[in-house]
Amino acid sequence: DAKTTQPTSMDCAEGRAANLPCNHSTISGNEYVYWYRQIHSQGPQYIIHGLKNNETNEMASLIITEDRKSSTLILPHATLRDTAVYYCIVRALESGKLIFGQGTELSVKP
Amino acid sequence: GAGVSQSPSNKVTEKGKDVELRCDPISGHTALYWYRQRLGQGLEFLIYFQGNSAPDKSGLPSDRFSAERTGESVSTLTIQRTQQEDSAVYLCASSWTGRESPLHFGNGTRLTVT
């Protein structure tokens, strides 16, 4: 599975949009981009995933560049409860499993 | 509906003892995964079951670690002769058959080896 690169940490003001970047320059054509988050002392929570089109659900939006070498997770109106570690993962369908990196620690501040 | 359930939530054991950790996946999920997360670290993949296929054991760190799954239901992760470096949170996840299907995680078992 392709490797991803994320900033170690980010801050965001409460009520503002949080934009979390991820680089995956070695992604292959059959690999999806997944985003998860982990709040302290809990298991990871699925957020969203996509292949090449932009995706939106009730939690977030996922913007994937046309060359698929990077993506951005957008939390449109961050709240204090969005403070968590956010993981960007590239997953090949044939491998099944998810390989987690170190993620981005997002701190939402009042 | 019920999510992935893991038991016990906490386990303290003495070095050298064997431990069994249990995972009840979401009903109907055919794939089941075990991960380990040491304090302050990311998730390490351990093992993956998919239906009747041979499990992917590529992440198991040593032969002291093993896992079983009964059909498409409960799984047990066994650690024999525990060591202090086995102290971690052990997380289980499950998903539907389709390989695109996202994994849904339990809240883990916190294992402390004294």
PDB file of C-alpha atoms in Angstrom, chain B residues 33-113:
ATOM      1  CA  TYR B  33      -8.967  -7.422  12.011  1.00  0.00           C
ATOM      2  CA  TRP B  34      -6.714  -7.144  15.060  1.00  0.00           C
ATOM      3  CA  TYR B  35      -4.409  -4.180  15.719  1.00  0.00           C
ATOM      4  CA  ARG B  36      -2.087  -3.196  18.543  1.00  0.00           C
ATOM      5  CA  GLN B  37      -1.480   0.365  19.767  1.00  0.00           C
ATOM      6  CA  ARG B  38       1.315   1.044  22.208  1.00  0.00           C
ATOM      7  CA  LEU B  39       1.119   4.164  24.379  1.00  0.00           C
ATOM      8  CA  GLY B  40       1.534   7.298  22.267  1.00  0.00           C
ATOM      9  CA  GLN B  41       2.044   5.308  19.067  1.00  0.00           C
ATOM     10  CA  GLY B  42       0.049   4.561  15.934  1.00  0.00           C
ATOM     11  CA  LEU B  43      -1.839   1.369  15.165  1.00  0.00           C
ATOM     12  CA  GLU B  44       0.120  -1.747  14.192  1.00  0.00           C
ATOM     13  CA  PHE B  45      -1.674  -4.336  12.052  1.00  0.00           C
ATOM     14  CA  LEU B  46      -1.572  -7.846  13.529  1.00  0.00           C
ATOM     15  CA  ILE B  47      -3.908 -10.225  11.668  1.00  0.00           C
ATOM     16  CA  TYR B  48      -6.859 -10.201   9.260  1.00  0.00           C
ATOM     17  CA  PHE B  49      -9.615 -12.796   8.707  1.00  0.00           C
ATOM     18  CA  GLN B  50     -11.780 -12.733   5.571  1.00  0.00           C
ATOM     19  CA  GLY B  51     -14.515 -15.340   5.367  1.00  0.00           C
ATOM     20  CA  ASN B  52     -13.153 -18.843   4.771  1.00  0.00           C
ATOM     21  CA  SER B  53      -9.854 -17.637   3.310  1.00  0.00           C
ATOM     22  CA  ALA B  54      -6.571 -18.272   5.072  1.00  0.00           C
ATOM     23  CA  PRO B  55      -5.938 -15.399   7.510  1.00  0.00           C
ATOM     24  CA  ASP B  56      -3.293 -12.775   6.787  1.00  0.00           C
ATOM     25  CA  LYS B  57      -0.952 -13.227   9.755  1.00  0.00           C
ATOM     26  CA  SER B  58       1.801 -11.002   8.384  1.00  0.00           C
ATOM     27  CA  GLY B  59       1.643  -8.541  11.293  1.00  0.00           C
ATOM     28  CA  LEU B  60       1.950 -10.964  14.198  1.00  0.00           C
ATOM     29  CA  PRO B  61       5.160  -9.947  16.026  1.00  0.00           C
ATOM     30  CA  SER B  62       6.169 -13.390  17.294  1.00  0.00           C
ATOM     31  CA  ASP B  63       4.962 -16.974  17.630  1.00  0.00           C
ATOM     32  CA  ARG B  64       3.656 -16.085  21.089  1.00  0.00           C
ATOM     33  CA  PHE B  65       0.771 -14.348  19.346  1.00  0.00           C
ATOM     34  CA  SER B  66      -2.082 -16.256  17.725  1.00  0.00           C
ATOM     35  CA  ALA B  67      -5.699 -15.637  16.815  1.00  0.00           C
ATOM     36  CA  GLU B  68      -8.711 -17.769  16.017  1.00  0.00           C
ATOM     37  CA  ARG B  69     -12.065 -16.974  14.554  1.00  0.00           C
ATOM     38  CA  THR B  70     -15.163 -19.153  14.737  1.00  0.00           C
ATOM     39  CA  GLY B  71     -17.007 -18.910  11.436  1.00  0.00           C
ATOM     40  CA  GLU B  72     -17.969 -15.309  10.861  1.00  0.00           C
ATOM     41  CA  SER B  73     -18.389 -14.453  14.507  1.00  0.00           C
ATOM     42  CA  VAL B  74     -16.267 -14.199  17.613  1.00  0.00           C
ATOM     43  CA  SER B  75     -12.485 -13.965  17.476  1.00  0.00           C
ATOM     44  CA  THR B  76      -9.941 -14.563  20.218  1.00  0.00           C
ATOM     45  CA  LEU B  77      -6.407 -13.138  20.276  1.00  0.00           C
ATOM     46  CA  THR B  78      -4.091 -15.177  22.494  1.00  0.00           C
ATOM     47  CA  ILE B  79      -0.731 -13.989  23.797  1.00  0.00           C
ATOM     48  CA  GLN B  80       1.374 -16.682  25.423  1.00  0.00           C
ATOM     49  CA  ARG B  81       4.114 -16.063  27.999  1.00  0.00           C
ATOM     50  CA  THR B  82       3.386 -12.340  28.088  1.00  0.00           C
ATOM     51  CA  GLN B  83       6.243  -9.842  28.226  1.00  0.00           C
ATOM     52  CA  GLN B  84       6.237  -6.246  29.421  1.00  0.00           C
ATOM     53  CA  GLU B  85       6.580  -5.011  25.828  1.00  0.00           C
ATOM     54  CA  ASP B  86       3.192  -6.613  25.086  1.00  0.00           C
ATOM     55  CA  SER B  87       1.552  -3.883  27.160  1.00  0.00           C
ATOM     56  CA  ALA B  88      -0.703  -1.970  24.765  1.00  0.00           C
ATOM     57  CA  VAL B  89      -4.288  -1.437  23.673  1.00  0.00           C
ATOM     58  CA  TYR B  90      -5.445  -4.260  21.418  1.00  0.00           C
ATOM     59  CA  LEU B  91      -8.072  -3.110  18.940  1.00  0.00           C
ATOM     60  CA  CYS B  92     -10.455  -5.226  16.892  1.00  0.00           C
ATOM     61  CA  ALA B  93     -12.313  -4.094  13.774  1.00  0.00           C
ATOM     62  CA  SER B  94     -14.802  -5.665  11.376  1.00  0.00           C
ATOM     63  CA  SER B  95     -16.180  -4.880   7.927  1.00  0.00           C
ATOM     64  CA  TRP B  96     -18.533  -6.163   5.232  1.00  0.00           C
ATOM     65  CA  THR B  97     -17.385  -8.471   2.475  1.00  0.00           C
ATOM     66  CA  GLY B  98     -16.632  -5.830  -0.152  1.00  0.00           C
ATOM     67  CA  ARG B  99     -12.974  -4.870   0.094  1.00  0.00           C
ATOM     68  CA  GLU B 100     -13.888  -1.197  -0.229  1.00  0.00           C
ATOM     69  CA  SER B 101     -15.999  -1.459   2.924  1.00  0.00           C
ATOM     70  CA  PRO B 102     -14.683   0.665   5.787  1.00  0.00           C
ATOM     71  CA  LEU B 103     -13.490  -0.947   9.005  1.00  0.00           C
ATOM     72  CA  HIS B 104     -15.440  -0.306  12.194  1.00  0.00           C
ATOM     73  CA  PHE B 105     -13.394  -0.464  15.392  1.00  0.00           C
ATOM     74  CA  GLY B 106     -14.154  -1.424  18.957  1.00  0.00           C
ATOM     75  CA  ASN B 107     -12.735   0.546  21.877  1.00  0.00           C
ATOM     76  CA  GLY B 108     -10.059  -2.021  22.565  1.00  0.00           C
ATOM     77  CA  THR B 109      -8.655  -4.015  25.461  1.00  0.00           C
ATOM     78  CA  ARG B 110      -5.960  -2.278  27.492  1.00  0.00           C
ATOM     79  CA  LEU B 111      -3.396  -4.926  28.456  1.00  0.00           C
ATOM     80  CA  THR B 112      -0.871  -4.214  31.178  1.00  0.00           C
ATOM     81  CA  VAL B 113       1.872  -6.758  31.846  1.00  0.00           C
TER      82      VAL B 113
END
